[in-house]
XYZ file of C-alpha atoms in Angstrom:
440
model
C 64.290 9.486 6.690
C 67.409 8.955 8.761
C 70.710 7.596 7.527
C 74.418 7.156 8.290
C 75.612 9.324 5.401
C 76.199 12.901 6.513
C 74.936 15.222 3.781
C 74.784 18.980 3.488
C 71.407 20.469 2.509
C 72.891 21.493 -0.857
C 73.317 17.797 -1.666
C 69.587 17.005 -1.357
C 69.031 17.457 -5.089
C 71.710 14.882 -5.879
C 70.272 12.562 -3.220
C 66.874 12.758 -4.854
C 68.306 11.874 -8.265
C 70.136 8.898 -6.740
C 66.951 7.691 -5.064
C 64.973 8.049 -8.296
C 67.553 5.933 -10.079
C 67.414 3.339 -7.256
C 63.619 3.138 -7.519
C 63.825 2.716 -11.284
C 66.312 -0.144 -10.962
C 65.083 -1.989 -7.876
C 61.488 -0.867 -7.347
C 59.765 1.156 -4.640
C 59.532 -1.734 -2.155
C 63.313 -2.162 -2.256
C 63.716 1.534 -1.464
C 61.378 1.219 1.533
C 63.438 -1.741 2.803
C 66.656 0.271 2.393
C 65.181 3.202 4.319
C 64.176 0.904 7.185
C 67.669 -0.576 7.316
C 69.238 2.880 7.374
C 66.863 4.012 10.133
C 67.918 1.016 12.270
C 71.626 1.757 11.888
C 73.141 2.849 15.213
C 75.622 5.132 13.497
C 72.908 7.300 11.936
C 73.818 10.902 12.605
C 71.662 12.901 10.153
C 67.913 13.296 9.741
C 66.828 14.773 6.433
C 63.566 16.567 5.852
C 62.472 15.959 2.256
C 60.311 18.751 0.825
C 59.488 16.822 -2.361
C 58.650 13.156 -3.014
C 61.604 10.810 -3.420
C 59.667 8.356 -5.549
C 58.314 8.624 -9.072
C 58.714 11.657 -11.263
C 58.095 15.315 -10.327
C 54.944 15.389 -12.461
C 53.748 11.913 -11.482
C 50.201 13.205 -10.962
C 50.031 14.418 -14.572
C 51.438 11.150 -15.855
C 48.829 9.185 -13.904
C 46.043 11.444 -15.186
C 47.217 10.901 -18.757
C 47.449 7.136 -18.253
C 44.060 7.014 -16.520
C 42.419 9.064 -19.269
C 43.883 6.872 -22.036
C 42.505 3.759 -20.326
C 39.062 5.311 -19.850
C 38.773 6.407 -23.488
C 40.576 3.328 -24.851
C 39.903 -0.139 -23.382
C 36.989 1.088 -21.241
C 35.301 2.761 -24.211
C 34.169 5.949 -22.443
C 33.796 9.303 -24.174
C 35.481 12.350 -22.621
C 33.457 15.556 -22.414
C 34.925 18.654 -24.050
C 33.064 21.161 -21.886
C 34.116 19.484 -18.631
C 37.115 17.222 -19.327
C 36.871 15.446 -15.958
C 33.554 13.862 -17.079
C 33.509 10.558 -18.971
C 30.341 8.852 -20.208
C 29.262 5.676 -21.987
C 25.828 4.553 -23.181
C 24.600 1.148 -24.335
C 21.799 1.027 -26.906
C 19.654 -1.536 -28.668
C 17.422 -1.141 -31.689
C 13.718 -0.603 -31.119
C 10.646 0.463 -33.074
C 11.426 4.103 -32.153
C 14.989 3.813 -33.456
C 17.155 2.951 -30.458
C 16.636 2.434 -26.756
C 19.145 3.064 -23.977
C 19.674 -0.107 -21.941
C 22.744 0.876 -19.948
C 24.999 3.781 -19.025
C 28.071 4.681 -17.013
C 29.229 8.094 -15.779
C 32.752 8.635 -14.465
C 34.355 11.711 -12.900
C 38.103 11.925 -12.434
C 39.788 14.371 -10.045
C 43.594 14.151 -10.238
C 44.295 10.571 -9.103
C 40.834 9.957 -7.632
C 37.783 8.784 -9.537
C 34.099 8.116 -8.878
C 31.585 6.409 -11.151
C 28.039 5.099 -11.245
C 25.817 3.368 -13.764
C 23.671 0.335 -14.478
C 24.832 -2.953 -12.981
C 25.986 -4.525 -16.249
C 27.856 -1.379 -17.316
C 29.575 -1.088 -13.916
C 30.683 -4.718 -14.059
C 32.236 -4.338 -17.516
C 33.886 -1.040 -16.548
C 35.381 -2.532 -13.367
C 36.874 -5.475 -15.249
C 38.373 -3.302 -18.003
C 39.781 -0.747 -15.565
C 41.452 -3.316 -13.312
C 42.864 -5.176 -16.298
C 44.458 -2.114 -17.880
C 45.346 0.215 -14.989
C 46.771 -2.201 -12.409
C 44.391 -1.038 -9.680
C 41.671 -2.338 -7.378
C 38.239 -0.794 -7.835
C 35.984 -0.221 -4.830
C 32.310 -0.428 -5.702
C 31.066 1.514 -2.686
C 32.115 5.041 -1.784
C 30.763 6.940 1.203
C 32.961 10.039 0.901
C 34.933 11.986 -1.654
C 37.597 14.557 -0.616
C 35.962 14.691 2.841
C 32.480 15.178 1.319
C 30.090 12.533 2.649
C 27.685 11.025 0.119
C 24.255 9.955 1.367
C 21.891 8.439 -1.182
C 18.382 7.180 -0.403
C 16.970 5.416 -3.439
C 13.561 4.905 -1.868
C 13.109 8.542 -0.905
C 14.850 9.678 -4.077
C 17.374 11.966 -2.377
C 21.117 12.491 -2.627
C 22.843 14.588 0.029
C 26.348 16.043 0.165
C 27.648 17.231 3.533
C 30.804 17.379 5.680
C 29.886 16.936 9.374
C 33.093 15.141 10.350
C 35.222 17.845 8.734
C 33.511 20.538 10.801
C 33.648 18.459 13.978
C 37.408 18.002 13.723
C 37.966 21.669 12.923
C 35.773 22.951 15.760
C 36.409 20.385 18.501
C 40.065 19.616 17.879
C 42.043 21.861 15.507
C 40.748 25.185 16.833
C 39.295 24.045 20.147
C 41.473 26.471 22.144
C 40.445 29.473 20.059
C 36.787 28.427 20.090
C 36.813 28.338 23.891
C 38.293 31.851 23.974
C 36.291 33.640 21.276
C 33.072 31.713 20.553
C 29.936 32.911 22.282
C 27.650 30.404 23.943
C 24.503 29.296 22.182
C 23.607 28.265 18.654
C 24.738 30.368 15.708
C 21.863 30.703 13.248
C 23.558 32.938 10.657
C 27.155 33.050 9.339
C 27.506 36.671 10.487
C 24.943 39.014 12.089
C 23.046 41.115 9.537
C 24.329 44.384 11.022
C 28.004 43.368 10.825
C 30.351 46.056 9.536
C 34.039 45.170 9.483
C 36.432 48.052 9.946
C 40.059 47.647 8.797
C 42.470 46.868 11.603
C 44.976 49.478 12.700
C 48.666 48.693 13.038
C 48.294 48.518 16.822
C 45.297 46.156 16.579
C 47.126 43.912 14.129
C 50.208 43.800 16.345
C 47.985 42.553 19.156
C 46.232 39.932 17.023
C 48.878 38.783 14.537
C 49.626 35.590 16.505
C 46.027 34.405 16.030
C 45.694 31.862 13.164
C 43.386 34.002 11.016
C 44.642 32.697 7.664
C 44.479 29.082 8.812
C 40.891 29.465 10.036
C 39.794 31.118 6.785
C 41.531 28.377 4.799
C 39.776 25.689 6.813
C 36.409 27.327 6.197
C 37.137 28.048 2.560
C 37.345 24.456 1.290
C 33.804 23.319 2.255
C 32.449 26.731 1.265
C 33.179 25.755 -2.345
C 31.091 22.576 -2.197
C 28.601 22.048 0.628
C 28.322 25.394 2.485
C 27.546 27.843 -0.289
C 25.436 30.012 1.999
C 28.543 31.237 3.845
C 30.402 32.470 0.763
C 29.481 36.145 1.161
C 30.409 36.209 4.847
C 33.664 34.403 4.072
C 34.555 36.882 1.341
C 33.975 39.767 3.756
C 36.467 38.231 6.175
C 38.979 37.302 3.477
C 39.338 40.983 2.603
C 41.025 41.336 5.997
C 43.157 38.201 5.724
C 46.358 40.236 5.411
C 45.702 42.422 8.457
C 43.216 41.573 11.172
C 42.219 42.539 14.690
C 40.985 40.466 17.614
C 37.413 41.501 16.745
C 37.781 40.327 13.130
C 39.266 37.017 14.292
C 36.284 36.594 16.644
C 33.979 36.975 13.615
C 35.927 34.218 11.837
C 35.396 31.960 14.856
C 31.688 32.887 14.786
C 31.554 31.752 11.141
C 33.333 28.502 12.037
C 30.853 28.007 14.877
C 27.891 28.455 12.514
C 29.340 25.792 10.204
C 29.757 23.457 13.185
C 26.211 24.083 14.460
C 24.790 23.325 10.986
C 27.294 20.585 10.119
C 24.559 18.075 9.278
C 23.213 20.402 6.603
C 24.628 20.283 3.097
C 23.212 20.150 -0.427
C 20.147 17.937 -0.914
C 19.174 16.839 -4.415
C 15.804 15.159 -4.931
C 14.378 12.954 -7.643
C 10.874 14.347 -8.037
C 10.285 17.133 -5.493
C 11.454 20.003 -7.667
C 8.433 21.531 -9.469
C 10.650 22.758 -12.310
C 10.858 19.168 -13.543
C 13.399 16.377 -13.930
C 16.877 17.512 -15.012
C 15.517 20.988 -15.692
C 17.952 23.843 -15.148
C 16.934 27.192 -13.664
C 18.935 30.065 -12.208
C 18.948 33.131 -9.972
C 20.967 36.341 -10.379
C 21.447 39.258 -8.020
C 23.845 42.137 -7.425
C 24.505 44.758 -4.773
C 24.889 48.323 -5.991
C 27.687 50.013 -4.063
C 30.853 51.983 -4.696
C 33.318 51.381 -6.128
C 32.195 47.931 -7.278
C 29.388 45.777 -5.954
C 29.083 42.052 -5.360
C 27.244 39.695 -7.682
C 25.921 36.164 -7.348
C 24.674 33.669 -9.902
C 23.234 30.280 -8.925
C 22.244 27.550 -11.389
C 20.077 24.836 -9.859
C 18.753 21.436 -10.856
C 16.826 18.798 -8.907
C 16.428 21.198 -5.986
C 20.025 22.258 -5.286
C 22.898 24.244 -6.772
C 24.935 22.670 -9.574
C 26.914 25.737 -10.674
C 27.637 29.050 -8.968
C 29.470 32.333 -9.193
C 30.254 34.642 -6.274
C 32.426 37.664 -6.858
C 33.019 41.381 -7.131
C 31.832 42.967 -10.350
C 34.611 43.869 -12.736
C 33.003 47.122 -13.895
C 31.695 50.029 -11.854
C 27.926 50.312 -12.211
C 26.177 53.679 -12.211
C 22.761 52.294 -11.257
C 21.069 49.305 -9.667
C 19.711 48.284 -13.066
C 23.171 48.136 -14.597
C 24.573 46.144 -11.660
C 21.684 43.663 -11.925
C 22.095 43.382 -15.703
C 25.786 42.543 -15.285
C 24.862 39.809 -12.789
C 22.173 38.452 -15.144
C 24.724 38.287 -17.971
C 27.106 36.361 -15.713
C 24.295 33.970 -14.762
C 23.552 33.390 -18.447
C 27.181 32.296 -18.938
C 26.862 29.803 -16.070
C 23.632 28.537 -17.641
C 25.275 28.027 -21.023
C 28.078 26.037 -19.419
C 25.601 23.713 -17.703
C 23.496 23.304 -20.855
C 26.611 22.418 -22.854
C 27.651 19.787 -20.310
C 24.201 18.203 -20.313
C 24.126 18.196 -24.113
C 27.473 16.378 -24.220
C 26.031 13.849 -21.773
C 23.102 13.394 -24.201
C 20.718 15.028 -21.724
C 19.864 18.039 -23.846
C 17.554 20.680 -22.386
C 14.342 20.800 -24.403
C 13.068 24.122 -23.064
C 14.698 27.488 -22.389
C 16.302 27.847 -18.961
C 14.428 30.180 -16.621
C 16.573 32.947 -15.132
C 14.923 34.623 -12.130
C 15.524 38.343 -11.620
C 14.007 40.691 -9.018
C 14.777 44.011 -10.733
C 12.036 45.119 -13.119
C 14.112 47.698 -15.091
C 16.746 45.015 -15.681
C 14.051 42.635 -16.929
C 12.621 45.218 -19.325
C 16.067 46.099 -20.670
C 17.034 42.470 -21.250
C 13.772 41.487 -22.954
C 13.374 44.657 -25.055
C 13.813 43.794 -28.723
C 13.366 47.327 -30.013
C 15.738 50.259 -30.085
C 18.087 50.442 -27.131
C 17.318 52.929 -24.408
C 19.739 55.788 -23.948
C 21.218 54.303 -20.792
C 21.680 50.762 -22.167
C 23.456 51.988 -25.305
C 26.602 52.403 -23.231
C 26.663 48.748 -22.131
C 29.739 46.687 -22.961
C 29.066 44.721 -26.132
C 29.527 41.370 -24.390
C 26.519 42.087 -22.184
C 24.280 42.008 -25.247
C 24.935 38.260 -25.446
C 22.252 37.988 -22.760
C 19.734 39.443 -25.222
C 20.948 37.090 -27.954
C 20.394 34.103 -25.696
C 16.878 35.291 -24.890
C 16.102 35.842 -28.598
C 17.516 32.391 -29.426
C 15.066 30.902 -26.880
C 17.898 29.470 -24.776
C 17.134 31.613 -21.725
C 13.806 32.962 -20.498
C 13.938 35.701 -17.890
C 11.230 35.746 -15.254
C 10.429 38.093 -12.406
C 10.997 36.857 -8.864
C 9.950 38.762 -5.757
C 12.901 39.895 -3.669
C 11.765 37.804 -0.699
C 12.459 34.666 -2.793
C 15.639 35.803 -4.525
C 18.014 33.005 -3.512
C 21.037 34.836 -4.956
C 20.641 37.431 -2.175
C 22.661 34.955 -0.081
C 25.714 35.863 -2.129
C 25.419 39.649 -2.073
C 24.401 40.696 1.443
C 24.102 39.618 5.061
C 20.515 38.765 5.940
C 18.519 38.536 9.188
C 17.937 35.050 10.516
C 14.403 34.445 9.214
C 15.169 35.531 5.654
C 18.549 33.804 5.642
C 17.165 30.436 6.764
C 14.297 30.658 4.274
C 16.583 31.291 1.284
C 19.221 28.831 2.494
C 16.648 26.056 2.645
C 15.464 26.870 -0.877
C 19.053 26.664 -2.130
C 19.953 23.481 -0.233
C 16.683 21.580 -0.486
C 13.791 21.339 -2.896
C 10.875 21.138 -0.425
C 10.555 24.919 -0.213
C 10.344 25.498 -3.949
C 7.103 26.593 -5.483
C 6.377 26.548 -9.176
C 5.354 30.204 -9.190
C 7.859 32.687 -7.805
């Protein structure tokens, strides 16, 4: 904003208060008109850079969320989930010989000031009318993307795909085009990082040479989609993030390699299917795996439904394990917590799981320890008490542990770098349902 009133930077706080008062009295459109008039003034001698919004209140996002939520649960009649407060749901029933029959539904998810919803035609129509009447907004009934995530639904094939090809294209071809041309090798990248990659910490001299390279920016660009549509790169990304404070040219080249893999596979995301998953419709199942290394290993837990991941955990274990069995047991416990969260959400949505959730594990000693109902073995007696919740959940018939051969352990993607053939096989199991078999 430019203006003809010379102000010191210390006066910006007072300027903001004055502008807030002006908006309150005359409205935002009047403020925009005033700004245009000031910008056209020939005597303008100062250009101010505003680091905070000059309209609304500092916590306007929270106020909108509160207003939005009150409209959803009030005039719109939706019920807010306790387990996942961003979920809202509404069902329509009619009496039948069996008691009641569902004739309509509406699901809504709210993320800050953005919302998405779907449901039966009649329920969507009523929701749209109530929302527009009480929130002073215009509802769009068709959405092809959400926070840069493209939504592709094929009702005939029964598939729903989430991917971000345009995001990766812009990052690779435009934002970091210069660095790609300098550091990316020719050819297609089939894995996030080569299986034999070992990253050595950079020396002071190496960092001095490479510190002008945008390592943190590249990792940040990769990190956002890695949370949603590129889960298979999480382990490689975490390896690089450990060097985000001090990197070398070689480490930066690995980051560009990871970006290049994401670009080469940009059309691949998460694919959910209606009836291709042999586990059944809306049936949860999970994988757990851990790497045993000093001082603390990595662990991965993946909860899946309809052929793709719906909940995940990637991280470093919080306790040092003294054996592979203990590391795997810790990962299985973590997976059981992810399972319970998903089961609670589905129960709140009135989609209660009727059978125990299968948790796949590829370590036989871990399986025997978790399913043993007798006296504890000498080694397992030293487990943290919270880990025994896994046994309680098995006894309560909420979770059923099942052996899975290592070659099909999908959670391996989150604990180690894999050769191309094994990586692509497990990635396609995690991202699509065609590769699933009922017996693992």
